[in-house]
Amino acid sequence: MAEAGPAASEDPAWRALPLDNLTLTRKEGFAAFAEARETPIPLTLTMADLRALDPAALEHYNDDRRRFLANLRPIKTMQVQELSADLTDIFDAGVDQPNWQAKGMAAIDAFPGLGKTTIGLSFAKKVHNTLISRHGRFTEAGHERWPVIRVGMMGDTSVKDFNWAMLEFFAHAGRNSGSANAFLSRALDCAVSCQSRLLLVDDLQFLQFRSRRGTELANQFKTIANEFPLMILFIGHDLEGKGLYDDPQLARRITPLGLQAFSIEDEAGREQWRRFLLSLEQRLVLANKYPGMLADDLSDQLYARCSGHIGSLMSLIRLGSLRAMRTGQERLTKDVLAQVKLDWAAQQQLAKWEAFLASGKVTSNRTRAEGGGDDAPDAAHPAARAPG
């Protein structure tokens, strides 16, 4: 029996154990993430309603709004939907393959701040909940079912470190001593016994595959694909440049998937940007918000301040909303957004995009942009020269 967890019982033992429920590198933490209920949307009150609340009630209401802001659900753009569909196809194609066939491998490769980890985790969450709902929390042999294993990479990760991390995810008793091969054998026992079907490997850009250690790990990934009954999903940035595809077998097995920053250089890109802002606008819980607050009145400023990066945009929206709540303005305005401090990469792009949008050569919120094109800063791919 795998040492990953106890035998079946009416109440899963891991729910009662004082184990880590925060980090995604352990099964309890990943389960807490995957099975967490969505944060409820607080009721949008009017300004009169807010003024009628006593101080304690107002603080409680604002706590609910802060919690909701911190847990805004990902908005599924067309690009995200297509990437998720690709991941589902690769997963479904391999889940019922015989064990002697190598399972699928995919890699989400994109610049920082475009949501690749968010999409990968959303897919892993879907796999976790779907398979537990379909087959139960425990296997027929009485082992805990853990459909997903997550491992985060570090710059100096060795083969032994990686195998240990898989055991650490399962809280395996044998993770405290042993060789790299012993760790791998124990991890295989856990994956088989617990019917794991997805291995999520995040931050793969930390690894240089052209180094000796990187070559060893590349060979290890091939071994896992051959021996483990699961799909491997890599997440990282510039994986081709790091040498991931130098190995002919990995190049033939891994399906590369990408994400791009929002572009406003053509009508299709501007339409996608507008739809995203409209969806985001509807989720904000501010007393003075109104239709078109983001998509019409703040579209250009938002684009200039995030240069099309969803990570920078979401941080800007969260911080701006908190400031609007704290100051009592209860809406996002140009002045409110101008007070929000940006991340370093967004700051480097800000002056270029503000000048270009102010010139009238292009806009993010009109059906047709005048001029536009090659003069835009990093126009084709706003993330192309953003620092990593």
Short mmCIF file of N, CA and C in Angstrom, two decimals, residues 1-8 27 99 131-132 135-149 167 169-170 172 184-198 227-230:
data_model
loop_
_atom_site.label_atom_id
_atom_site.label_comp_id
_atom_site.label_asym_id
_atom_site.label_seq_id
_atom_site.Cartn_x
_atom_site.Cartn_y
_atom_site.Cartn_z
N MET A 1 0.84 -1.20 0.00
CA MET A 1 0.00 0.00 0.00
C MET A 1 0.87 1.26 0.00
N ALA A 2 0.52 2.25 -0.77
CA ALA A 2 1.31 3.47 -0.83
C ALA A 2 1.31 4.18 0.51
N GLU A 3 2.45 4.80 0.83
CA GLU A 3 2.54 5.52 2.09
C GLU A 3 2.05 6.95 1.97
N ALA A 4 1.38 7.25 0.85
CA ALA A 4 0.93 8.62 0.64
C ALA A 4 -0.22 8.99 1.54
N GLY A 5 -0.98 8.03 2.05
CA GLY A 5 -2.12 8.38 2.86
C GLY A 5 -2.75 7.16 3.46
N PRO A 6 -3.73 7.33 4.33
CA PRO A 6 -4.37 6.23 5.02
C PRO A 6 -5.37 5.51 4.14
N ALA A 7 -5.83 4.36 4.61
CA ALA A 7 -6.86 3.62 3.90
C ALA A 7 -8.18 4.37 3.98
N ALA A 8 -9.14 3.88 3.22
CA ALA A 8 -10.42 4.57 3.10
C ALA A 8 -11.14 4.65 4.43
N LYS A 27 0.24 17.72 -0.96
CA LYS A 27 -1.09 17.29 -1.40
C LYS A 27 -2.21 17.98 -0.63
N ASN A 99 -0.18 1.23 -20.03
CA ASN A 99 0.95 1.75 -19.29
C ASN A 99 2.27 1.67 -20.04
N LEU A 131 -11.73 13.93 -11.70
CA LEU A 131 -11.43 12.52 -11.46
C LEU A 131 -11.91 12.07 -10.08
N ILE A 132 -11.85 12.93 -9.08
CA ILE A 132 -12.37 12.55 -7.77
C ILE A 132 -13.90 12.44 -7.82
N HIS A 135 -14.55 9.10 -9.89
CA HIS A 135 -14.09 7.81 -9.38
C HIS A 135 -14.06 7.70 -7.86
N GLY A 136 -14.31 8.80 -7.16
CA GLY A 136 -14.28 8.75 -5.71
C GLY A 136 -12.94 9.19 -5.14
N ARG A 137 -12.95 9.51 -3.85
CA ARG A 137 -11.74 10.00 -3.20
C ARG A 137 -10.73 8.90 -2.92
N PHE A 138 -11.19 7.67 -2.97
CA PHE A 138 -10.30 6.55 -2.69
C PHE A 138 -10.36 5.55 -3.83
N THR A 139 -9.24 4.89 -4.07
CA THR A 139 -9.16 3.88 -5.11
C THR A 139 -9.81 2.59 -4.62
N GLU A 140 -9.98 1.63 -5.53
CA GLU A 140 -10.58 0.35 -5.14
C GLU A 140 -9.71 -0.37 -4.11
N ALA A 141 -8.41 -0.13 -4.14
CA ALA A 141 -7.51 -0.77 -3.18
C ALA A 141 -7.48 -0.06 -1.84
N GLY A 142 -8.17 1.07 -1.72
CA GLY A 142 -8.24 1.78 -0.45
C GLY A 142 -7.23 2.89 -0.28
N HIS A 143 -6.48 3.22 -1.34
CA HIS A 143 -5.52 4.32 -1.26
C HIS A 143 -6.23 5.65 -1.52
N GLU A 144 -5.68 6.73 -0.96
CA GLU A 144 -6.17 8.06 -1.31
C GLU A 144 -5.94 8.31 -2.80
N ARG A 145 -6.91 8.94 -3.43
CA ARG A 145 -6.76 9.28 -4.84
C ARG A 145 -6.21 10.71 -4.94
N TRP A 146 -5.03 10.84 -5.58
CA TRP A 146 -4.43 12.14 -5.79
C TRP A 146 -4.17 12.30 -7.30
N PRO A 147 -5.12 12.85 -8.04
CA PRO A 147 -4.99 12.92 -9.49
C PRO A 147 -3.83 13.79 -9.97
N VAL A 148 -3.41 14.77 -9.16
CA VAL A 148 -2.41 15.74 -9.61
C VAL A 148 -1.22 15.75 -8.65
N ILE A 149 -0.02 15.79 -9.22
CA ILE A 149 1.21 16.04 -8.47
C ILE A 149 1.78 17.36 -8.97
N LEU A 167 8.02 13.00 -3.70
CA LEU A 167 7.72 12.32 -2.44
C LEU A 167 7.23 13.29 -1.39
N PHE A 169 5.50 15.92 -1.93
CA PHE A 169 4.11 16.20 -2.24
C PHE A 169 3.19 15.18 -1.57
N PHE A 170 3.59 13.92 -1.60
CA PHE A 170 2.79 12.85 -1.01
C PHE A 170 3.01 12.69 0.49
N HIS A 172 5.51 11.26 1.81
CA HIS A 172 5.95 9.86 1.89
C HIS A 172 7.01 9.73 2.99
N LEU A 184 12.75 7.80 -6.87
CA LEU A 184 11.93 7.66 -8.06
C LEU A 184 11.03 6.43 -7.96
N SER A 185 11.57 5.34 -7.45
CA SER A 185 10.78 4.12 -7.29
C SER A 185 9.63 4.35 -6.32
N ARG A 186 9.89 5.05 -5.23
CA ARG A 186 8.83 5.32 -4.26
C ARG A 186 7.79 6.28 -4.85
N ALA A 187 8.26 7.27 -5.62
CA ALA A 187 7.31 8.19 -6.26
C ALA A 187 6.43 7.46 -7.26
N LEU A 188 7.01 6.52 -8.00
CA LEU A 188 6.22 5.72 -8.93
C LEU A 188 5.16 4.92 -8.18
N ASP A 189 5.53 4.35 -7.04
CA ASP A 189 4.57 3.59 -6.23
C ASP A 189 3.41 4.48 -5.81
N CYS A 190 3.73 5.72 -5.40
CA CYS A 190 2.67 6.65 -5.00
C CYS A 190 1.77 7.00 -6.17
N ALA A 191 2.39 7.32 -7.32
CA ALA A 191 1.61 7.73 -8.49
C ALA A 191 0.68 6.62 -8.96
N VAL A 192 1.16 5.37 -8.94
CA VAL A 192 0.34 4.25 -9.36
C VAL A 192 -0.75 3.96 -8.35
N SER A 193 -0.36 3.87 -7.06
CA SER A 193 -1.32 3.53 -6.02
C SER A 193 -2.40 4.60 -5.87
N CYS A 194 -1.99 5.86 -6.00
CA CYS A 194 -2.93 6.97 -5.81
C CYS A 194 -3.56 7.43 -7.12
N GLN A 195 -3.26 6.69 -8.21
CA GLN A 195 -3.84 6.93 -9.53
C GLN A 195 -3.68 8.39 -9.97
N SER A 196 -2.44 8.88 -9.84
CA SER A 196 -2.11 10.23 -10.31
C SER A 196 -2.12 10.24 -11.83
N ARG A 197 -2.67 11.29 -12.42
CA ARG A 197 -2.80 11.36 -13.87
C ARG A 197 -2.17 12.62 -14.48
N LEU A 198 -1.71 13.54 -13.63
CA LEU A 198 -1.09 14.77 -14.14
C LEU A 198 0.05 15.18 -13.23
N GLU A 227 7.42 5.65 -17.68
CA GLU A 227 7.08 4.72 -16.61
C GLU A 227 5.85 5.13 -15.80
N PHE A 228 5.59 6.42 -15.67
CA PHE A 228 4.48 6.89 -14.84
C PHE A 228 3.20 6.98 -15.67
N PRO A 229 2.06 6.64 -15.09
CA PRO A 229 0.79 6.67 -15.84
C PRO A 229 0.15 8.05 -15.86
N LEU A 230 0.93 9.08 -16.29
CA LEU A 230 0.40 10.43 -16.19
C LEU A 230 0.94 11.31 -17.31
#
